[in-house]
Coordinates of C-alpha atoms in Angstrom, one line a residue:
M1 CA 9.4 -17.6 12.7
R2 CA 8.1 -18.7 9.5
S3 CA 8.9 -16.4 6.7
C4 CA 9.6 -16.4 3.0
C5 CA 12.1 -13.5 3.4
T6 CA 15.6 -13.5 4.5
F7 CA 16.7 -10.1 6.0
Q8 CA 20.2 -8.8 6.0
A9 CA 21.9 -7.9 9.2
L10 CA 21.0 -4.6 10.9
D11 CA 22.9 -2.6 13.3
L12 CA 20.6 -0.5 15.4
E13 CA 20.9 1.7 18.2
M14 CA 17.4 2.5 19.5
R15 CA 15.1 2.5 22.6
M16 CA 12.0 1.3 20.9
C17 CA 11.1 -0.7 17.7
S18 CA 9.5 0.9 14.8
V19 CA 8.6 -0.1 11.2
V20 CA 9.7 1.4 8.1
L21 CA 6.8 1.9 5.5
G22 CA 6.9 3.0 1.8
G23 CA 10.5 4.0 2.0
L24 CA 9.8 6.8 4.6
L25 CA 11.8 6.2 7.6
L26 CA 10.2 7.5 10.9
N27 CA 12.8 7.8 13.6
T28 CA 12.3 6.6 17.0
Q29 CA 13.1 8.8 20.2
S30 CA 16.8 7.6 20.1
A31 CA 19.6 7.5 17.4
L32 CA 19.2 4.9 14.7
T33 CA 21.9 3.4 12.7
I34 CA 21.1 1.4 9.7
T35 CA 23.6 -0.7 7.7
A36 CA 21.1 -2.8 5.7
T37 CA 17.7 -2.3 3.9
S38 CA 15.6 -4.6 6.1
A39 CA 15.0 -6.4 9.3
R40 CA 12.8 -8.7 11.2
N41 CA 10.7 -5.8 12.6
Q42 CA 11.6 -3.3 9.8
H43 CA 9.1 -3.7 6.8
R44 CA 8.3 -1.4 4.0
L45 CA 4.7 -0.7 3.9
N46 CA 2.5 2.3 3.2
M47 CA 3.9 5.8 3.3
S48 CA 1.3 7.2 5.5
F49 CA 1.4 4.8 8.5
T50 CA 4.0 2.9 10.4
V51 CA 3.5 0.1 12.8
E52 CA 5.3 -0.6 16.1
E53 CA 5.7 -4.0 17.4
R54 CA 5.3 -4.6 21.2
G55 CA 5.7 -7.6 23.2
N56 CA 7.0 -11.1 21.9
P57 CA 5.6 -12.4 18.6
N58 CA 3.5 -15.6 18.9
T59 CA 2.6 -15.0 22.6
L60 CA -0.1 -13.3 24.3
S61 CA 1.7 -10.1 24.8
Y62 CA 2.3 -9.2 21.0
R63 CA 0.7 -6.1 19.8
L64 CA 1.0 -4.1 16.7
F65 CA 0.3 -0.4 17.1
F66 CA -0.1 2.2 14.4
K67 CA 1.3 5.7 13.9
N68 CA 0.4 8.3 11.2
A69 CA 3.1 10.3 8.9
D70 CA 3.4 12.7 11.9
G71 CA 4.5 10.0 14.2
K72 CA 1.4 10.2 16.4
Y73 CA -0.2 7.1 17.4
V74 CA -3.7 6.4 15.7
S75 CA -6.5 3.8 16.0
P76 CA -6.5 1.4 12.8
F77 CA -10.3 1.3 13.6
H78 CA -11.3 4.8 13.9
D79 CA -8.3 7.1 12.8
I80 CA -7.3 5.7 9.4
P81 CA -9.7 7.0 6.6
M82 CA -12.2 4.6 5.0
Y83 CA -11.7 6.3 1.6
A84 CA -8.1 6.5 0.0
D85 CA -9.9 8.2 -3.0
E86 CA -13.7 8.7 -2.6
N87 CA -14.2 10.0 -6.1
Q88 CA -12.9 6.6 -7.5
N89 CA -14.4 4.4 -4.6
I90 CA -10.9 3.4 -3.7
F91 CA -10.7 2.2 0.1
H92 CA -8.1 1.7 2.7
V93 CA -7.7 -1.9 4.0
V94 CA -5.6 -2.8 7.1
V95 CA -4.1 -6.0 6.6
E96 CA -4.4 -8.3 9.6
V97 CA -3.5 -11.7 8.2
P98 CA -1.0 -12.1 5.1
R99 CA -2.0 -14.7 2.8
W100 CA -1.1 -18.4 3.3
T101 CA -0.5 -17.7 7.2
N102 CA -2.5 -19.1 10.1
S103 CA -2.3 -16.9 13.0
K104 CA -5.7 -15.3 13.5
M105 CA -4.7 -11.8 13.9
E106 CA -7.2 -9.0 14.2
I107 CA -7.9 -5.4 15.2
A108 CA -8.5 -5.5 18.9
T109 CA -11.8 -3.3 18.9
K110 CA -12.0 -3.5 22.6
D111 CA -8.5 -2.4 23.4
P112 CA -7.2 1.2 23.7
L113 CA -5.9 2.3 20.4
N114 CA -7.2 -1.0 18.8
P115 CA -3.7 -2.5 18.0
I116 CA -3.7 -5.7 16.1
K117 CA -3.2 -8.7 18.2
Q118 CA -3.8 -12.6 18.0
D119 CA -7.2 -13.8 18.9
V120 CA -7.5 -15.9 22.0
K121 CA -9.7 -18.7 22.9
K122 CA -9.8 -20.3 26.3
G123 CA -6.3 -18.7 27.2
N124 CA -4.7 -20.1 23.9
L125 CA -3.6 -18.2 20.8
R126 CA -6.0 -19.2 17.8
Y127 CA -4.8 -20.5 14.6
V128 CA -7.0 -21.1 11.6
A129 CA -7.0 -24.9 10.7
N130 CA -6.1 -26.1 7.3
V131 CA -9.2 -27.7 5.9
F132 CA -8.0 -29.5 2.6
P133 CA -7.0 -28.2 0.1
H134 CA -6.6 -24.9 1.7
K135 CA -3.4 -23.6 3.4
G136 CA -4.0 -20.8 6.0
Y137 CA -5.9 -17.8 4.8
I138 CA -6.0 -17.8 0.9
W139 CA -6.1 -14.2 0.4
N140 CA -4.6 -11.2 2.3
Y141 CA -7.2 -10.7 5.0
G142 CA -8.1 -7.6 6.7
A143 CA -10.7 -4.8 7.4
I144 CA -11.8 -1.3 6.1
P145 CA -11.3 1.2 8.7
Q146 CA -14.0 3.5 9.9
T147 CA -16.7 0.8 9.2
W148 CA -18.8 -1.3 11.8
E149 CA -21.2 -4.0 11.4
D150 CA -23.8 -2.8 14.1
P151 CA -25.0 -5.8 16.2
G152 CA -28.1 -4.0 17.0
H153 CA -29.2 -3.5 13.1
K154 CA -30.9 -6.5 11.5
D155 CA -30.0 -6.5 7.9
G156 CA -32.8 -6.6 5.5
D157 CA -31.1 -9.0 3.1
T158 CA -29.5 -11.4 5.6
G159 CA -32.3 -11.2 8.3
C160 CA -29.3 -11.2 10.8
C161 CA -27.6 -8.5 12.9
G162 CA -24.0 -7.3 12.4
D163 CA -21.0 -9.1 14.0
N164 CA -19.7 -6.1 15.9
D165 CA -16.5 -5.8 13.9
P166 CA -15.3 -3.7 10.9
I167 CA -16.1 -5.2 7.7
D168 CA -13.7 -7.8 6.5
V169 CA -11.9 -7.7 3.2
C170 CA -10.4 -10.6 1.1
E171 CA -7.6 -9.0 -1.0
I172 CA -6.9 -11.2 -4.0
G173 CA -3.7 -9.6 -5.4
T174 CA -0.4 -11.2 -6.3
K175 CA 1.6 -9.7 -3.5
V176 CA 1.6 -11.4 -0.2
C177 CA 1.2 -8.5 2.2
S178 CA 2.7 -7.5 5.5
R179 CA 0.8 -7.7 8.6
G180 CA -0.3 -4.2 9.4
E181 CA 0.2 -3.0 5.9
V182 CA -2.4 -0.4 5.0
I183 CA -3.2 -0.8 1.3
K184 CA -5.6 0.9 -1.2
V185 CA -8.1 -1.5 -2.9
K186 CA -10.6 -1.6 -5.7
V187 CA -13.8 -3.4 -4.5
L188 CA -15.0 -6.2 -6.8
G189 CA -18.0 -7.7 -4.8
V190 CA -19.1 -9.1 -1.5
L191 CA -20.2 -12.5 0.0
A192 CA -22.8 -12.5 2.7
M193 CA -21.7 -15.1 5.5
I194 CA -23.9 -16.0 8.4
D195 CA -21.7 -16.8 11.2
E196 CA -23.3 -18.3 14.3
G197 CA -26.5 -16.2 13.5
E198 CA -24.6 -12.9 12.8
T199 CA -24.0 -11.2 9.4
D200 CA -20.3 -11.2 8.5
W201 CA -19.8 -9.6 5.1
K202 CA -16.7 -10.5 3.2
V203 CA -15.7 -7.9 0.6
M204 CA -13.7 -9.1 -2.4
A205 CA -11.2 -6.7 -3.5
I206 CA -7.8 -6.1 -5.2
N207 CA -4.8 -3.8 -4.2
V208 CA -4.8 -0.9 -6.8
E209 CA -1.2 -1.3 -7.4
D210 CA -1.5 -5.2 -8.5
P211 CA -0.5 -5.6 -12.1
E212 CA -3.9 -7.2 -12.8
A213 CA -5.9 -4.6 -11.1
K214 CA -6.8 -2.8 -14.2
D215 CA -8.5 -6.0 -15.6
L216 CA -10.5 -6.8 -12.5
N217 CA -13.4 -4.3 -12.2
D218 CA -16.3 -6.5 -11.0
I219 CA -17.2 -9.9 -9.4
D220 CA -17.6 -11.6 -12.7
D221 CA -13.8 -10.6 -13.6
I222 CA -12.7 -12.8 -10.8
Q223 CA -14.7 -15.8 -12.2
R224 CA -13.2 -15.1 -15.7
L225 CA -9.7 -14.4 -14.8
R226 CA -9.3 -16.3 -11.5
P227 CA -11.6 -19.4 -12.2
G228 CA -12.1 -21.4 -9.1
Y229 CA -11.2 -18.6 -6.7
L230 CA -14.8 -17.4 -5.8
E231 CA -15.8 -21.2 -5.2
A232 CA -12.7 -21.9 -3.1
T233 CA -13.6 -18.7 -1.0
V234 CA -17.2 -20.0 -0.1
D235 CA -15.5 -23.3 0.5
W236 CA -13.0 -21.9 2.9
F237 CA -15.5 -19.7 4.8
R238 CA -18.0 -22.6 5.0
R239 CA -15.8 -25.1 6.4
Y240 CA -13.0 -23.5 8.4
K241 CA -14.5 -23.7 11.7
V242 CA -15.5 -27.5 11.5
P243 CA -12.3 -28.7 12.9
D244 CA -13.1 -26.8 16.0
G245 CA -16.3 -28.8 16.3
K246 CA -18.5 -26.2 14.9
P247 CA -21.2 -26.5 12.2
E248 CA -20.7 -25.2 8.8
N249 CA -21.2 -21.5 8.1
Q250 CA -24.2 -20.7 6.1
F251 CA -24.6 -17.9 3.5
A252 CA -27.2 -15.4 2.3
F253 CA -28.2 -15.3 -1.4
N254 CA -27.6 -19.1 -1.6
G255 CA -23.9 -18.4 -1.2
E256 CA -23.7 -16.3 -4.4
F257 CA -21.6 -13.3 -4.5
K258 CA -23.1 -9.7 -5.0
D259 CA -21.5 -7.4 -7.5
K260 CA -19.3 -4.4 -6.9
D261 CA -22.2 -1.8 -6.6
F262 CA -23.9 -3.9 -3.9
A263 CA -20.7 -4.2 -2.1
I264 CA -20.0 -0.4 -2.1
E265 CA -23.2 0.3 -0.8
T266 CA -22.8 -2.2 2.0
I267 CA -19.6 -0.6 3.0
K268 CA -21.3 2.8 2.9
S269 CA -23.9 1.3 5.2
T270 CA -21.2 0.0 7.7
H271 CA -19.5 3.5 7.6
G272 CA -22.9 5.1 8.6
F273 CA -23.1 2.6 11.5
W274 CA -19.5 3.6 12.5
K275 CA -20.2 7.3 12.4
A276 CA -23.2 6.7 14.7
L277 CA -21.0 4.8 17.0
I278 CA -18.2 7.4 17.1
S279 CA -20.7 10.4 17.6
E280 CA -22.1 8.6 20.5
K281 CA -25.5 8.1 18.9
T282 CA -25.0 4.4 19.4
N283 CA -24.2 2.4 22.5
A284 CA -20.6 1.3 22.1
G285 CA -21.1 -1.7 24.6
G286 CA -17.5 -3.1 25.0
L287 CA -16.0 -1.4 22.0
N288 CA -13.1 0.9 22.7
C289 CA -13.7 4.1 20.6
K290 CA -10.7 6.1 22.0
N291 CA -8.9 7.9 18.9
T292 CA -6.5 10.7 18.5
C293 CA -7.7 12.3 15.1
V294 CA -11.3 12.1 14.8
S295 CA -13.1 13.1 18.0
A296 CA -13.3 16.6 19.2
G297 CA -11.4 17.4 22.6
D298 CA -14.7 17.6 24.6
S299 CA -15.6 13.9 23.5
P300 CA -14.9 11.1 25.9
F301 CA -13.6 9.2 22.9
C302 CA -10.8 11.9 22.4
C303 CA -7.3 10.4 23.2
S304 CA -4.3 12.9 23.7
T305 CA -0.9 12.3 22.6
D306 CA 0.2 11.7 26.0
E307 CA -2.7 9.3 26.8
A308 CA -1.7 7.3 23.6
K309 CA 2.0 7.1 24.5
A310 CA 1.0 5.9 28.0
V311 CA -1.2 3.1 26.4
V312 CA 1.7 1.9 24.2
G313 CA 4.2 2.4 27.1
G314 CA 2.1 0.2 29.3
T315 CA 2.6 -2.9 27.0
S316 CA 5.7 -5.1 27.1
P317 CA 8.7 -4.0 24.9
Y318 CA 9.3 -5.8 21.8
G319 CA 11.1 -9.1 22.4
T320 CA 11.9 -12.5 21.2
E321 CA 9.5 -14.4 19.2
D322 CA 8.1 -17.8 20.4
H323 CA 7.8 -20.8 18.1
I324 CA 4.6 -21.4 16.3
P325 CA 3.4 -25.0 17.4
C326 CA 3.9 -27.8 14.7
S327 CA 0.3 -28.7 14.9
V328 CA -0.6 -25.7 13.1
D329 CA 0.5 -27.3 9.9
K330 CA -1.9 -30.2 10.3
W331 CA -4.2 -30.7 7.4
F332 CA -8.0 -31.6 8.2
Y333 CA -10.0 -33.6 5.6
Y334 CA -13.8 -33.6 5.3
E335 CA -16.2 -34.6 2.7
K336 CA -18.3 -31.7 1.3
K337 CA -21.8 -31.9 1.9

């Protein structure tokens, strides 16, 4: 595994792996003896949610399931609230890809309970290419829960339909987050990418706990305090698929970022599409809308505690991680058009 952290030895007696968040240890079904503060599959994240690793990291079997503070399995797509503080327009973000990493991890919208897993193309795990001068993802990359870019809705500004996923977020804070971390963010602006004919909004945001969060309040503040970051973001999204033989991505608004107010209204719009989805007013298509906290008992989307446990139990236990191919470190060079 490639990690900048060195974890101390840990003596565990347990039947299943869990993850520690925000200083709150949620015990598993058997005794747990800890002789150190941290371990490979024990991370301090957000107090409200824990993540449970299943399968072997860096393989097709790997999954990251979520639990709430009561130890109940939840969907990061449907059960985690969009708002952390609605009055202050503070949103939750589920971190899928920590900054500088290449594994294309994402909320599995078509799987029961929507765990995070690595995207697959032609049977192989996907890694984002390094297009010089960028290394991996240049932000903590994730999604806002309880949002959905409706593929049946043509956006009035972009002229394209949604990409069928929760709305994406680029978190620009100082901290490199952990995969599965649920953070609270302040929205700063948004970029409208057109990806193979689909609208794919990219929200720019900063963790409210970041030391510089108080100074960053709108898109112009990024340009003022982080010169070059917005230009690098456009360049990254424009060219990251070129090594795969695809054309450069395009953007609405001539690649210009829209401000905070526009971004918040865009997020609210995708929340409305999600509400229609979860209330069965919109055809879910291949999406899995099973949830444990939102839908009423008579809804086909309601997932009982036993059903949720069966979903997780049906996956492989946490095991030894595989190696990331050395080819992932390769840099690609292209002239900018």
